XYZ file of C-alpha atoms in Angstrom:
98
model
C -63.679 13.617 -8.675
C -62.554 13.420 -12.320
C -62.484 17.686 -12.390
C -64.719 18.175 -15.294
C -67.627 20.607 -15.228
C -70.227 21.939 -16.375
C -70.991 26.234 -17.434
C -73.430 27.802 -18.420
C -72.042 30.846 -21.183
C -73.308 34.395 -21.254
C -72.733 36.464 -23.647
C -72.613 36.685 -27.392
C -68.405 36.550 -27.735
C -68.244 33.332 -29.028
C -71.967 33.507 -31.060
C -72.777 31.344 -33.791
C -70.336 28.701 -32.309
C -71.204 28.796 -28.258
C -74.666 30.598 -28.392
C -75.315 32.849 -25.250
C -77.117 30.898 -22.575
C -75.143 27.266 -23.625
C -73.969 24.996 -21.557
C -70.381 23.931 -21.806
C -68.522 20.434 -20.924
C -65.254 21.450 -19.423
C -62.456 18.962 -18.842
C -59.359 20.121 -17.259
C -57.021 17.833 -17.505
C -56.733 18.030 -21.268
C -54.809 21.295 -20.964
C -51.780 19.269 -20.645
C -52.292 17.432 -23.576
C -50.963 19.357 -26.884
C -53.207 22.721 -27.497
C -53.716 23.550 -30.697
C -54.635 26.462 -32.882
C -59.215 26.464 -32.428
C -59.263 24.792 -29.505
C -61.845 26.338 -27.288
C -60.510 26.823 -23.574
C -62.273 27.901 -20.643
C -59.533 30.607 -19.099
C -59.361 32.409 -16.103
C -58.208 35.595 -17.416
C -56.649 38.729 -15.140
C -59.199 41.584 -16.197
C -61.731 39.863 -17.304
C -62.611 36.708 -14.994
C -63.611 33.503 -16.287
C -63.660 33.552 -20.041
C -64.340 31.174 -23.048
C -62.325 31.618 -26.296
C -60.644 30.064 -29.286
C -57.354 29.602 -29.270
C -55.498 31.778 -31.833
C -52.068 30.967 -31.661
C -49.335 30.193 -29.008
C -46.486 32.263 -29.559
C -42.609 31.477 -29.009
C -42.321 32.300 -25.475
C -45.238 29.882 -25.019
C -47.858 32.243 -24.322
C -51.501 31.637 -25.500
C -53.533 34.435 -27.377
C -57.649 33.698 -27.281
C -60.381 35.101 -29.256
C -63.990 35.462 -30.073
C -65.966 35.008 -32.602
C -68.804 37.767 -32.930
C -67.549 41.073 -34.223
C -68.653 42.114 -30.431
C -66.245 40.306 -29.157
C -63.197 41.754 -27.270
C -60.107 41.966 -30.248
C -56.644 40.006 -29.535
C -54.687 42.346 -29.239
C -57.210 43.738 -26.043
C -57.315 40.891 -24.667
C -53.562 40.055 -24.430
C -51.569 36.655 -23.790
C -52.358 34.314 -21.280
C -49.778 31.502 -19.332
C -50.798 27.926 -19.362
C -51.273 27.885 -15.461
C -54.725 30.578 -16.566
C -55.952 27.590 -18.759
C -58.921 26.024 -17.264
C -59.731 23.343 -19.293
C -60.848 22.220 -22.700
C -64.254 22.434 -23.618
C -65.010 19.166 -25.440
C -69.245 19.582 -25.921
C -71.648 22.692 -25.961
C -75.032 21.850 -25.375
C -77.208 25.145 -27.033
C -80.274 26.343 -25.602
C -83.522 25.457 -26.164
């Protein structure tokens, strides 16, 4: 109704801040509020699916980079710029394992 959801996170990319096996609280329709620099996003991205990542930096053509936070983690550069239409959502809460 509302288009927020809920994920469950695999994978250590974003470890200590999103531990693997957390549950996220998605809301989409805060993507077209102002983004800012730390903002975690839930992306769809073109090689690698559905990711979650911290936004670096939006550049001057108004392209978003994303990264991790474990040394494990895919590198910037790798992972390459993303449009606002690949923006998912904001994550607003992540709920940690148990």
């Amino acid at each position: 109704m509302f288009g927020f959801h809920f994920c469950k996170v695999t994978g250590v990319s974003m470890s200590p801040l999103i531990p693997e096996n957390s549950y996220i609280f998605v809301v989409p329709w805060f993507k077209i509020f102002n983004l800012k620099e730390g903002n975690l996003l839930k992306v769809f991205h073109p090689r690698y699916g559905y990711i979650v990542k911290s936004l670096a930096q939006i550049d001057r053509n108004g392209l978003f980079w994303l990264k991790g936070h474990h040394k494990s983690s895919i590198p910037i550069e790798k992972l390459g710029p993303v449009g606002k239409s690949q923006i998912q959502g904001k994550v607003l809460w992540v709920f940690p394992p148990k």
